[in-house]
Amino acid sequence: MDPRRPPRTVPDPKVRHVGFFAPGADAPPPPDRSNSAPPDPLSSSPPAAAHLTPPGTSISPVMIPPPRHSAAPLSPRRRDSFIVGSYSGKRFLDVGSPTASTASATDDWALPTSADSAWVGDTVGAGASSLPPVGSAAMIAKGLASSVPATAGLTAVSNVHRSAGVSGKPSGAASKVQGDKPKQSKPLKEKTTKAERRALQEAQRAAKAAAKAGVGGKASVHMSEVVLASDVESVEVPKAHFQRNDIAAVNEKKVIDRQLEKDRKKDVPQPRMQYDDKSRVEKAKKRAVLKQTEARNRVELFRHLPQYERGTLLPDLQSRFFQLDPVHPAISKVGFQYLSGDISGSNARCIAMLQAIREAIIDYSVPPGKALVRDLTSKIGSYVSFLIECRPLSISMGNAIRYLKNRIAKLPLTLSESEAKATVVADIDRFIHDKIILADKMIVKHAVTKIRDGDVLLTYGSSSVVEMILLHAHELGKQFRVVVVDSRPKLEGQLLLRKLVGKGLSCTYTHINAISYIMHEVSRVFLGASSVLSNGTVYSRVGTACVAMVAHTFHVPVMVCCETYKFHERVQLDSICSNELGDPDVICKVRGRDEINFLDGWTNGNNLQLLNLIYDATPSDYVSMIITDYGMVPPTSVPVIVREYRKEQLWI
Amino acid sequence: MPDVQALVNEFLNKLKKRKIEGSQATAKQTAELLRSVISQQRVPRTNQAGALIDAVRAIGEQLIVANPIELAVGNIVRRVLHIIREEDLSLTTAAVAELNLSTVSDDDDDGGGGDQDDRPVLSAAAVAAAARNTLRPPSLQMLLEGAPDFVAVPRSSSSGGDSEGKSKSMDRNSRTRKLKHDIIEAVNELIQDITTCHELIAEQAVEHIHQNEVILTLGSSKTVLEFLCAAKEKKRSFRVFVAEGAPRYQGHLLAKELVARGLQTTLITDSAVFAMISRVNMVIVGSHAVMANGGVIAPVGMNMVALAAQKHAVPFVVLAGSHKLCPLYPHNPEVLLNELRSPSELLDFGEFSDCLDFGSGDGSPLLHVVNPTFDYVPPKAVSLFITDTGGHNPSYMYRLIADYYSADDLVVQRRHAAGN
């Protein structure tokens, strides 16, 4: 509230852009502006703002200018500073800018609250369904804006109150702002005042903050907040009157918004099951199809991950094969294969799962008295949880499931059962074809351009797409050598080695410990990935990080080949928080080396733990390039692709 | 003499066939062999030390050639040579001092007559100072006086002979016996040192390991085992991650030993090192040899661990007994100080026999298998060396090494190459 302070809110580039390019458009000041000089927050400025936006220019509640409760009397110095800081300061000077300065004052007032506005928004949003006070607040809005549904009204209300555009839905607000932005840019350009633009900025900023904070935040409802909200609401009533016309127009859009909002919410990755949460584990056990016994010597660091005895699982499943009622045979077959390790590699696993689900859907029929959409979704949910019991889903499979559920949810209600099934089956086929098979082809096409004659290419483990790249490059007649680096316990590299040597490629085989010995002669490193997270972290077979690190140290470019369907908006910094643990027993037995039996009989002791990590996280620093079906991008572009891809997937 | 030759040949065979595992065992056996060589060696009246040095050197050459990768052999040969020189020097110094004392009145003549050939007149003090100069850091007095360092160098064998020549004949028998005796005593001490270096290193464990520490190690090393157990015995409780150390999987062995002694041990694959290093407080590893620049020759995979530790700012501590300190500076150690082991440790020959065939196609096989034994860890990746004389920085290793070796012996094979 220091009047000397220049406006702290740096205009959002986009908004600034608008103001800069169309200075003339918003030059004519509204006639009632100067009249509203007495700082009466209830009647003067909000009406002015509302009046400005002509009816029909679909304006979202986020754009409504903030309430001017604290409209402080003007001080000339303050105005000066404002002029300095703003592009269109001249205009405000002409007008004498009472509203402008009040607006900036409120902005300044709003800023300190924007920090807590995040959780305020949360509480309001979370309380939406359960709390009468908010409901009543919404009711008022509803009553005024005749046909606005309650929830939309609520978001509108909360936006209005908090002046910083805090919306009820933490993530919804962000999406709404984003979604609205393009459409609003035009009216903005022409009709909005400085104050409104600022309000919008504030709204966006706060919404972002809310979205950020809201992801993990558990909304504990504070009555005081709610009361505050409803108080402000009653104050704001007149303004809503003015808006009535707009709201009618906005109405339609809001419905879409809400839909979008819901989708967004679905998109936010759900918190993963933490296996050190005893009550949840108990619950999960009750539902479980398989009987899982916990491993004896669990590694302390990984208590949050499932650590079960492997040995008993497969026989158990086999013995109860015919009792697995809820599970389709195709699904249980895939489950077997996961369990026994017959299918590995995230593409193969994903395709196998989708095809099993496809078969299950073909054989599916809607039980009487149930809706296809709901029943099928829950059916798929149960299949997936069965598969998870066999082996935790990879991130790519999670994405595929999400896609599938999304498609099912979007099925038009008018379709008959067979049509609906055909649509879903076609969707699955399309996903497999477009997102996996075609994507791999594109990656191969891109990656081959990076292989030159005389190169020595290093790869780690066995990645299906890297194998395709190498074979394709060989078919093109490029002269190169391949170094296959392998590691225990899976020794997948040997499979790759066999295939490559079978096709006549010259190969060198070594184990991961010798990586710094062999790296001297390597000119490129190609790695596969299980997933790429939105902070650029490559989540892949354990050991990938080591290879990438050593390559980075030796200044060898590291290229990660990954289809975009494996991208995920989750972020991760280490390999501990989220990972998968394999069968610990394979650690102490070395295949083909019977003389290594030091630990026979020692595994039952309390002090020895065997850790078989499946994945690790490679920091993005070590990755020179990610080769995707959309092209070759730096790791920093992953979030962009995630966003675009998400949108595409949702809006198909 | 023949029985010594038989011993030498047997040891050579063992070295060539890589029958001796571990640098400690090699060092100990080398020292024992050299001890018997010295005791069997018949020494001439004059220039005893020179004769001993020649004998040890000749055998040392053979030993080094038999297994150039096992640097401990060369280290011990050099140390024995150094011991001979040192003992000889101390005897000489004593003799000169005695001489000086007995002929206080005309020390000028006597001194001049004694060192007439190639050296300027040296007082006993100067000889002693020069002798000290080779062994210890220069004193301030030395630096100020600017005493010629080079004087100390050519003194080795000739000085022994000269002083021998000039000393009284009645001393001779006792002195010849005394020299050999002293040398053997010193070699025995060396063997003792090699045997007990674990304990000396392990004694320092409590200074470096605190409660609830998480320690990562790779492969197996007796020194590391003793080190960790010493900390355990001092009631420190900590956890150890053991990377198994493919392709020898010595980590399994270490894990077993640690578990047997009641330590919380987690065995991980080598590939999981990077994933786990972020939760590790300290990396403690053994080594194969420590070079004069502070670089470490260590079991394969160590460089990966060192890099990961460096990236995560985890201290990388190397334990090394003094017999592992090698006075040479490495050049291209990844290749020159490395050894490729059998591919059968990585690939099943039966499974891949068709690919490994040299006869097919144009003569070169499609498949190569690389299985190196050692890794070179550059000095900048090492945080600390813990030797039996305490903890040292990598940059200090050259100085530590200078204490153990004389500059003349750094190249044992020089004469051999010249002779051929």
PDB file of N, CA and C in Angstrom, chain A residues 559-609:
ATOM      1  N   MET A 559      21.124 -39.538 -27.353  1.00  0.00           N
ATOM      2  CA  MET A 559      19.813 -39.358 -27.966  1.00  0.00           C
ATOM      3  C   MET A 559      18.845 -40.364 -27.387  1.00  0.00           C
ATOM      4  N   VAL A 560      17.763 -39.851 -26.908  1.00  0.00           N
ATOM      5  CA  VAL A 560      16.760 -40.720 -26.310  1.00  0.00           C
ATOM      6  C   VAL A 560      15.612 -40.850 -27.292  1.00  0.00           C
ATOM      7  N   CYS A 561      15.260 -42.077 -27.615  1.00  0.00           N
ATOM      8  CA  CYS A 561      14.182 -42.308 -28.568  1.00  0.00           C
ATOM      9  C   CYS A 561      12.930 -42.690 -27.791  1.00  0.00           C
ATOM     10  N   CYS A 562      11.896 -41.914 -27.969  1.00  0.00           N
ATOM     11  CA  CYS A 562      10.697 -42.164 -27.164  1.00  0.00           C
ATOM     12  C   CYS A 562       9.468 -41.674 -27.912  1.00  0.00           C
ATOM     13  N   GLU A 563       8.470 -42.524 -27.991  1.00  0.00           N
ATOM     14  CA  GLU A 563       7.222 -42.123 -28.619  1.00  0.00           C
ATOM     15  C   GLU A 563       6.504 -41.125 -27.717  1.00  0.00           C
ATOM     16  N   THR A 564       5.725 -40.247 -28.313  1.00  0.00           N
ATOM     17  CA  THR A 564       5.113 -39.210 -27.477  1.00  0.00           C
ATOM     18  C   THR A 564       4.015 -39.765 -26.581  1.00  0.00           C
ATOM     19  N   TYR A 565       3.469 -40.893 -26.904  1.00  0.00           N
ATOM     20  CA  TYR A 565       2.428 -41.399 -26.008  1.00  0.00           C
ATOM     21  C   TYR A 565       3.001 -41.806 -24.655  1.00  0.00           C
ATOM     22  N   LYS A 566       4.325 -41.892 -24.581  1.00  0.00           N
ATOM     23  CA  LYS A 566       4.950 -42.232 -23.304  1.00  0.00           C
ATOM     24  C   LYS A 566       5.284 -40.999 -22.475  1.00  0.00           C
ATOM     25  N   PHE A 567       5.047 -39.843 -23.034  1.00  0.00           N
ATOM     26  CA  PHE A 567       5.336 -38.636 -22.264  1.00  0.00           C
ATOM     27  C   PHE A 567       4.315 -38.499 -21.150  1.00  0.00           C
ATOM     28  N   HIS A 568       4.753 -37.915 -20.084  1.00  0.00           N
ATOM     29  CA  HIS A 568       3.825 -37.771 -18.970  1.00  0.00           C
ATOM     30  C   HIS A 568       4.076 -36.459 -18.259  1.00  0.00           C
ATOM     31  N   GLU A 569       3.007 -35.857 -17.753  1.00  0.00           N
ATOM     32  CA  GLU A 569       3.181 -34.529 -17.149  1.00  0.00           C
ATOM     33  C   GLU A 569       3.726 -34.591 -15.732  1.00  0.00           C
ATOM     34  N   ARG A 570       3.857 -35.797 -15.210  1.00  0.00           N
ATOM     35  CA  ARG A 570       4.461 -35.924 -13.883  1.00  0.00           C
ATOM     36  C   ARG A 570       5.911 -35.426 -13.929  1.00  0.00           C
ATOM     37  N   VAL A 571       6.401 -35.008 -12.784  1.00  0.00           N
ATOM     38  CA  VAL A 571       7.815 -34.645 -12.709  1.00  0.00           C
ATOM     39  C   VAL A 571       8.487 -35.493 -11.644  1.00  0.00           C
ATOM     40  N   GLN A 572       9.747 -35.695 -11.810  1.00  0.00           N
ATOM     41  CA  GLN A 572      10.466 -36.535 -10.873  1.00  0.00           C
ATOM     42  C   GLN A 572      11.936 -36.132 -10.897  1.00  0.00           C
ATOM     43  N   LEU A 573      12.537 -36.128  -9.753  1.00  0.00           N
ATOM     44  CA  LEU A 573      13.939 -35.722  -9.687  1.00  0.00           C
ATOM     45  C   LEU A 573      14.862 -36.897  -9.406  1.00  0.00           C
ATOM     46  N   ASP A 574      14.369 -37.886  -8.715  1.00  0.00           N
ATOM     47  CA  ASP A 574      15.244 -39.002  -8.381  1.00  0.00           C
ATOM     48  C   ASP A 574      14.576 -40.316  -8.781  1.00  0.00           C
ATOM     49  N   SER A 575      15.250 -41.378  -8.511  1.00  0.00           N
ATOM     50  CA  SER A 575      14.732 -42.679  -8.906  1.00  0.00           C
ATOM     51  C   SER A 575      14.099 -43.390  -7.721  1.00  0.00           C
ATOM     52  N   ILE A 576      13.953 -42.704  -6.621  1.00  0.00           N
ATOM     53  CA  ILE A 576      13.498 -43.375  -5.414  1.00  0.00           C
ATOM     54  C   ILE A 576      11.990 -43.221  -5.248  1.00  0.00           C
ATOM     55  N   CYS A 577      11.511 -42.013  -5.486  1.00  0.00           N
ATOM     56  CA  CYS A 577      10.120 -41.725  -5.142  1.00  0.00           C
ATOM     57  C   CYS A 577       9.144 -42.582  -5.924  1.00  0.00           C
ATOM     58  N   SER A 578       9.450 -42.797  -7.175  1.00  0.00           N
ATOM     59  CA  SER A 578       8.563 -43.639  -7.955  1.00  0.00           C
ATOM     60  C   SER A 578       9.423 -44.591  -8.739  1.00  0.00           C
ATOM     61  N   ASN A 579       9.156 -45.847  -8.573  1.00  0.00           N
ATOM     62  CA  ASN A 579       9.967 -46.838  -9.265  1.00  0.00           C
ATOM     63  C   ASN A 579       9.227 -48.154  -9.201  1.00  0.00           C
ATOM     64  N   GLU A 580       9.845 -49.166  -9.745  1.00  0.00           N
ATOM     65  CA  GLU A 580       9.262 -50.486  -9.643  1.00  0.00           C
ATOM     66  C   GLU A 580      10.348 -51.416  -9.134  1.00  0.00           C
ATOM     67  N   LEU A 581       9.961 -52.320  -8.275  1.00  0.00           N
ATOM     68  CA  LEU A 581      10.948 -53.258  -7.760  1.00  0.00           C
ATOM     69  C   LEU A 581      10.709 -54.623  -8.380  1.00  0.00           C
ATOM     70  N   GLY A 582      11.763 -55.183  -8.883  1.00  0.00           N
ATOM     71  CA  GLY A 582      11.644 -56.508  -9.470  1.00  0.00           C
ATOM     72  C   GLY A 582      11.861 -57.585  -8.423  1.00  0.00           C
ATOM     73  N   ASP A 583      11.909 -58.786  -8.896  1.00  0.00           N
ATOM     74  CA  ASP A 583      12.100 -59.920  -8.004  1.00  0.00           C
ATOM     75  C   ASP A 583      13.490 -59.841  -7.383  1.00  0.00           C
ATOM     76  N   PRO A 584      13.574 -59.742  -6.064  1.00  0.00           N
ATOM     77  CA  PRO A 584      14.898 -59.591  -5.454  1.00  0.00           C
ATOM     78  C   PRO A 584      15.771 -60.843  -5.581  1.00  0.00           C
ATOM     79  N   ASP A 585      15.135 -61.984  -5.729  1.00  0.00           N
ATOM     80  CA  ASP A 585      15.936 -63.207  -5.695  1.00  0.00           C
ATOM     81  C   ASP A 585      16.885 -63.338  -6.882  1.00  0.00           C
ATOM     82  N   VAL A 586      16.531 -62.693  -7.987  1.00  0.00           N
ATOM     83  CA  VAL A 586      17.416 -62.840  -9.144  1.00  0.00           C
ATOM     84  C   VAL A 586      18.738 -62.122  -8.929  1.00  0.00           C
ATOM     85  N   ILE A 587      18.790 -61.265  -7.916  1.00  0.00           N
ATOM     86  CA  ILE A 587      20.028 -60.524  -7.679  1.00  0.00           C
ATOM     87  C   ILE A 587      21.139 -61.461  -7.226  1.00  0.00           C
ATOM     88  N   CYS A 588      20.786 -62.404  -6.359  1.00  0.00           N
ATOM     89  CA  CYS A 588      21.852 -63.197  -5.772  1.00  0.00           C
ATOM     90  C   CYS A 588      22.203 -64.422  -6.603  1.00  0.00           C
ATOM     91  N   LYS A 589      21.458 -64.650  -7.664  1.00  0.00           N
ATOM     92  CA  LYS A 589      21.848 -65.761  -8.549  1.00  0.00           C
ATOM     93  C   LYS A 589      22.288 -65.178  -9.878  1.00  0.00           C
ATOM     94  N   VAL A 590      23.426 -65.587 -10.317  1.00  0.00           N
ATOM     95  CA  VAL A 590      23.920 -65.083 -11.583  1.00  0.00           C
ATOM     96  C   VAL A 590      23.705 -66.159 -12.639  1.00  0.00           C
ATOM     97  N   ARG A 591      23.005 -65.768 -13.684  1.00  0.00           N
ATOM     98  CA  ARG A 591      22.671 -66.745 -14.713  1.00  0.00           C
ATOM     99  C   ARG A 591      23.938 -67.204 -15.423  1.00  0.00           C
ATOM    100  N   GLY A 592      24.076 -68.482 -15.537  1.00  0.00           N
ATOM    101  CA  GLY A 592      25.221 -69.029 -16.272  1.00  0.00           C
ATOM    102  C   GLY A 592      26.515 -69.029 -15.478  1.00  0.00           C
ATOM    103  N   ARG A 593      26.471 -68.549 -14.263  1.00  0.00           N
ATOM    104  CA  ARG A 593      27.686 -68.544 -13.435  1.00  0.00           C
ATOM    105  C   ARG A 593      27.352 -69.210 -12.110  1.00  0.00           C
ATOM    106  N   ASP A 594      27.377 -70.512 -12.125  1.00  0.00           N
ATOM    107  CA  ASP A 594      26.943 -71.225 -10.929  1.00  0.00           C
ATOM    108  C   ASP A 594      27.919 -71.068  -9.773  1.00  0.00           C
ATOM    109  N   GLU A 595      29.143 -70.678 -10.117  1.00  0.00           N
ATOM    110  CA  GLU A 595      30.127 -70.581  -9.041  1.00  0.00           C
ATOM    111  C   GLU A 595      29.864 -69.362  -8.159  1.00  0.00           C
ATOM    112  N   ILE A 596      29.027 -68.440  -8.643  1.00  0.00           N
ATOM    113  CA  ILE A 596      28.710 -67.270  -7.819  1.00  0.00           C
ATOM    114  C   ILE A 596      27.540 -67.647  -6.909  1.00  0.00           C
ATOM    115  N   ASN A 597      27.838 -68.243  -5.806  1.00  0.00           N
ATOM    116  CA  ASN A 597      26.733 -68.679  -4.950  1.00  0.00           C
ATOM    117  C   ASN A 597      27.016 -68.303  -3.499  1.00  0.00           C
ATOM    118  N   PHE A 598      27.680 -67.177  -3.355  1.00  0.00           N
ATOM    119  CA  PHE A 598      28.088 -66.780  -2.009  1.00  0.00           C
ATOM    120  C   PHE A 598      26.893 -66.548  -1.103  1.00  0.00           C
ATOM    121  N   LEU A 599      25.802 -66.133  -1.700  1.00  0.00           N
ATOM    122  CA  LEU A 599      24.697 -65.693  -0.863  1.00  0.00           C
ATOM    123  C   LEU A 599      23.639 -66.774  -0.668  1.00  0.00           C
ATOM    124  N   ASP A 600      23.920 -67.978  -1.149  1.00  0.00           N
ATOM    125  CA  ASP A 600      22.945 -69.043  -0.929  1.00  0.00           C
ATOM    126  C   ASP A 600      22.743 -69.237   0.565  1.00  0.00           C
ATOM    127  N   GLY A 601      21.521 -69.198   0.968  1.00  0.00           N
ATOM    128  CA  GLY A 601      21.234 -69.434   2.378  1.00  0.00           C
ATOM    129  C   GLY A 601      21.363 -68.199   3.243  1.00  0.00           C
ATOM    130  N   TRP A 602      21.791 -67.115   2.659  1.00  0.00           N
ATOM    131  CA  TRP A 602      21.942 -65.904   3.467  1.00  0.00           C
ATOM    132  C   TRP A 602      20.769 -64.962   3.311  1.00  0.00           C
ATOM    133  N   THR A 603      19.923 -65.247   2.341  1.00  0.00           N
ATOM    134  CA  THR A 603      18.859 -64.288   2.029  1.00  0.00           C
ATOM    135  C   THR A 603      17.788 -64.248   3.103  1.00  0.00           C
ATOM    136  N   ASN A 604      17.805 -65.204   4.002  1.00  0.00           N
ATOM    137  CA  ASN A 604      16.757 -65.202   5.024  1.00  0.00           C
ATOM    138  C   ASN A 604      17.119 -64.354   6.237  1.00  0.00           C
ATOM    139  N   GLY A 605      18.366 -63.967   6.303  1.00  0.00           N
ATOM    140  CA  GLY A 605      18.790 -63.167   7.453  1.00  0.00           C
ATOM    141  C   GLY A 605      18.110 -61.814   7.450  1.00  0.00           C
ATOM    142  N   ASN A 606      18.171 -61.181   8.583  1.00  0.00           N
ATOM    143  CA  ASN A 606      17.495 -59.897   8.699  1.00  0.00           C
ATOM    144  C   ASN A 606      18.301 -58.750   8.123  1.00  0.00           C
ATOM    145  N   ASN A 607      19.576 -58.955   8.048  1.00  0.00           N
ATOM    146  CA  ASN A 607      20.405 -57.817   7.688  1.00  0.00           C
ATOM    147  C   ASN A 607      20.591 -57.641   6.189  1.00  0.00           C
ATOM    148  N   LEU A 608      20.343 -58.690   5.465  1.00  0.00           N
ATOM    149  CA  LEU A 608      20.614 -58.603   4.027  1.00  0.00           C
ATOM    150  C   LEU A 608      19.335 -58.251   3.274  1.00  0.00           C
ATOM    151  N   GLN A 609      19.431 -57.228   2.489  1.00  0.00           N
ATOM    152  CA  GLN A 609      18.325 -56.884   1.611  1.00  0.00           C
ATOM    153  C   GLN A 609      18.833 -56.910   0.187  1.00  0.00           C
TER     154      GLN A 609
END
